[in-house]
Amino acid sequence: MIANLTRAGLLGVAGWALVTPAVAQNARSASVEVMTDEVRRGLSWTEGRAAAAGDVRVSLGAIDASARAVTTRGSTRHDGADAVVDLVVGTGWDLGAVRIRTDAVGHAFAGARGRMDYVEGAVSASYAYGPVYATLGATAAPSQRAIGGSNVYLYASANAGIPGTPLTILGELGHSTGSVSDPVRAERLRPGGSYTNWRLGLEHRRDRLTLGVDYVGTDVARAGDANRFADRGNVADRVLGRVQISF
């Protein structure tokens, strides 16, 4: 039943992502990106190898949708998947000086040996003060076979432009937890159980070009029980580089 719900959720999000571009009039944008490693919540999704990504974003009034495709290069974490497509439909509104946002997110994996797709829901609150933009958020995945239970990610992030320069400082601190129904698959998003991750980055933005460097890490122990989904060799602190061109 969960597999059917997951498949239905992904199809619903994909439908929004495919239909919205045909009717959206408010805004459209796209970008391509190359990075030294695709890291999410401190965990490598490409076994520490370089990746390429492309995304499109459209909006219709208060509703927006995006699709992002990333090469995962036979990722062990995702059971040999060659690529992932992240489909997002969301909306935001202002509550006084605070910006509230909610999203439905689907992750569809191509080339995996088994069904690895899963869905999440997200909510966040953001506040701007001068050059600083801060966000508190939570992303929750209900219990699904593909991830061996449920998964909840709580985070605080901020970015600030450095006055008089094209540079932006970024930072994030997050914590992942959740329930376990399959101890093997649960290691996919939470190797070793609940853990904390961090990120500190610097971006240089000039017209359509963005250059970025990030220091990321987790408190996950590299040593532990062997598990094909955990990929513990790619959970340690590292420095990443990325180049993005927007259209």
XYZ file of C-alpha atoms in Angstrom:
247
model
C 0.000 0.000 0.000
C 2.807 2.414 0.878
C 4.460 1.639 -2.460
C 1.193 2.495 -4.223
C 0.838 5.724 -2.238
C 4.432 6.646 -3.009
C 3.912 5.962 -6.716
C 0.682 7.999 -6.702
C 2.399 10.867 -4.900
C 5.221 10.936 -7.424
C 2.790 10.837 -10.322
C 0.804 13.678 -8.809
C 3.861 15.877 -8.330
C 5.138 14.958 -11.785
C 1.784 15.887 -13.252
C 1.981 19.326 -11.700
C 5.534 19.775 -12.944
C 4.537 18.801 -16.483
C 1.218 20.640 -16.686
C 2.233 23.890 -15.031
C 4.756 24.947 -17.727
C 1.998 24.848 -20.313
C -0.139 27.367 -18.453
C 2.317 29.344 -16.347
C 2.568 32.990 -17.292
C 4.117 34.594 -14.232
C 7.688 33.300 -14.213
C 9.923 30.700 -15.801
C 13.597 29.980 -15.215
C 16.153 27.229 -15.682
C 19.745 26.437 -14.814
C 22.495 23.883 -15.352
C 25.105 23.019 -12.751
C 28.273 20.976 -12.358
C 29.527 20.043 -8.888
C 32.407 18.026 -7.468
C 29.963 15.953 -5.401
C 26.178 15.877 -4.963
C 25.779 16.161 -1.190
C 22.430 16.421 0.591
C 22.093 16.778 4.345
C 25.807 16.034 4.573
C 25.552 12.689 2.724
C 27.030 12.101 -0.723
C 24.530 10.935 -3.330
C 27.279 10.215 -5.901
C 29.820 8.273 -3.814
C 32.089 11.328 -3.648
C 32.224 11.776 -7.425
C 31.402 14.740 -9.660
C 27.817 15.229 -10.855
C 25.819 17.336 -13.283
C 22.335 18.762 -12.799
C 19.679 20.730 -14.637
C 16.466 22.263 -13.380
C 13.423 24.188 -14.541
C 11.044 26.313 -12.442
C 7.660 27.751 -13.337
C 4.926 29.575 -11.449
C 1.217 30.239 -11.821
C -0.002 32.811 -9.348
C 0.786 31.596 -5.842
C 1.634 28.053 -6.984
C 5.065 27.103 -8.315
C 6.630 23.890 -9.540
C 10.145 22.708 -10.282
C 11.926 19.665 -11.652
C 15.626 18.983 -11.048
C 17.546 16.076 -12.596
C 20.920 15.029 -11.142
C 23.319 12.290 -12.192
C 23.942 9.855 -9.318
C 26.341 7.611 -11.247
C 25.346 4.189 -9.945
C 25.054 5.398 -6.339
C 25.300 2.673 -3.710
C 23.072 4.742 -1.413
C 20.301 4.585 -4.004
C 20.752 0.945 -5.064
C 22.710 1.651 -8.225
C 20.577 4.549 -9.520
C 22.069 6.512 -12.401
C 19.999 9.655 -11.838
C 17.353 11.223 -9.620
C 14.608 13.643 -10.583
C 13.292 15.847 -7.775
C 9.766 17.114 -8.425
C 8.424 19.926 -6.224
C 5.079 21.706 -6.051
C 4.687 24.434 -3.458
C 3.302 27.756 -2.407
C 4.257 30.577 -0.066
C 2.604 33.489 1.673
C 3.557 36.330 3.997
C 2.576 36.289 7.652
C 3.600 39.754 8.733
C 7.358 39.977 8.152
C 7.719 36.181 7.968
C 7.508 34.204 4.717
C 5.824 30.800 5.130
C 6.296 28.089 2.513
C 4.953 24.573 2.062
C 6.049 21.994 -0.521
C 5.226 18.493 -1.715
C 8.366 16.738 -2.937
C 8.871 13.546 -4.929
C 12.214 11.842 -5.613
C 12.179 9.483 -8.619
C 15.288 7.333 -9.257
C 16.278 5.992 -12.670
C 18.384 2.853 -13.124
C 18.105 1.568 -9.542
C 17.985 -2.178 -9.018
C 14.835 -1.842 -6.906
C 12.092 0.710 -6.379
C 13.800 3.575 -4.517
C 11.318 6.431 -5.097
C 9.946 8.269 -2.069
C 7.959 11.392 -1.194
C 8.290 14.139 1.409
C 6.406 17.188 2.665
C 8.132 20.390 3.768
C 7.292 23.584 5.641
C 9.526 26.555 6.398
C 9.456 30.073 7.812
C 11.882 32.745 6.567
C 12.730 36.236 7.753
C 14.873 38.935 6.163
C 16.796 41.466 8.225
C 19.054 43.749 6.220
C 21.344 41.567 4.102
C 20.566 38.446 6.184
C 17.894 35.947 5.139
C 17.235 33.246 7.758
C 15.053 30.144 7.539
C 13.749 27.530 9.978
C 12.233 24.451 8.393
C 11.176 20.836 8.613
C 10.946 18.152 5.947
C 9.118 14.919 6.732
C 8.871 11.679 4.770
C 6.105 9.352 6.002
C 7.036 5.732 6.556
C 7.896 4.142 3.210
C 9.562 0.881 2.240
C 12.130 2.659 0.040
C 13.636 4.458 3.038
C 13.015 1.804 5.699
C 10.649 3.855 7.839
C 9.965 7.557 8.248
C 12.429 10.428 8.080
C 12.290 13.911 9.591
C 14.812 16.651 8.853
C 14.877 19.807 11.001
C 17.140 22.653 9.981
C 18.140 26.281 10.381
C 19.823 28.094 7.497
C 20.914 31.615 6.666
C 22.597 33.544 3.883
C 23.928 37.089 3.781
C 25.302 39.173 0.971
C 28.584 40.925 1.740
C 27.953 44.628 1.060
C 29.851 46.046 -1.885
C 30.802 42.632 -3.256
C 29.164 39.911 -5.402
C 29.784 37.450 -2.536
C 27.201 35.672 -0.384
C 27.888 33.658 2.776
C 25.687 30.619 3.414
C 25.266 28.337 6.395
C 23.020 25.496 7.526
C 22.694 23.227 10.556
C 20.342 20.255 10.391
C 19.308 17.116 12.250
C 17.783 13.943 10.792
C 15.711 11.451 12.767
C 12.724 9.145 12.285
C 11.261 5.698 12.788
C 12.689 2.393 11.548
C 10.711 -0.420 9.925
C 13.608 -1.893 7.914
C 17.028 -1.387 9.591
C 18.886 -1.989 6.308
C 17.002 0.548 4.178
C 16.817 3.073 7.035
C 20.596 3.455 6.705
C 20.040 5.010 3.285
C 19.031 8.421 4.676
C 20.250 7.972 8.269
C 23.446 5.896 8.400
C 24.025 4.953 12.013
C 20.658 6.369 13.098
C 19.836 9.993 13.911
C 22.605 12.426 13.029
C 23.500 16.109 12.646
C 24.927 17.809 9.563
C 26.373 21.252 8.801
C 27.308 23.455 5.871
C 29.278 26.674 5.457
C 29.604 28.127 1.988
C 30.601 31.121 -0.106
C 29.063 32.090 -3.453
C 30.213 34.530 -6.110
C 27.332 35.686 -8.306
C 27.821 37.640 -11.515
C 24.944 37.989 -13.977
C 23.874 34.426 -14.852
C 26.968 32.729 -13.435
C 27.325 31.458 -9.864
C 30.527 29.971 -8.456
C 30.344 28.281 -5.072
C 32.507 26.502 -2.539
C 31.094 24.673 0.490
C 32.445 22.974 3.576
C 30.016 20.231 4.617
C 30.065 17.490 7.214
C 28.178 15.190 9.581
C 28.672 13.533 12.945
C 28.085 10.087 11.412
C 30.813 7.605 12.299
C 32.623 6.311 9.208
C 33.091 2.935 10.861
C 30.070 0.734 11.498
C 28.136 -2.304 10.374
C 28.501 -3.010 6.667
C 25.391 -1.896 4.818
C 25.084 -1.404 1.074
C 22.831 1.633 1.502
C 24.838 3.475 4.173
C 27.914 4.378 2.050
C 29.753 5.335 5.235
C 32.890 6.190 3.286
C 31.151 9.327 2.006
C 29.736 10.899 5.157
C 32.842 12.716 6.423
C 33.663 16.444 6.266
C 34.656 17.656 2.807
C 35.017 20.741 0.621
C 32.849 20.976 -2.505
C 32.971 23.157 -5.575
C 30.129 24.019 -7.974
C 29.436 26.129 -11.048
C 25.919 27.136 -12.112
C 24.573 28.996 -15.132
C 21.023 30.364 -15.031
C 18.735 31.137 -17.956
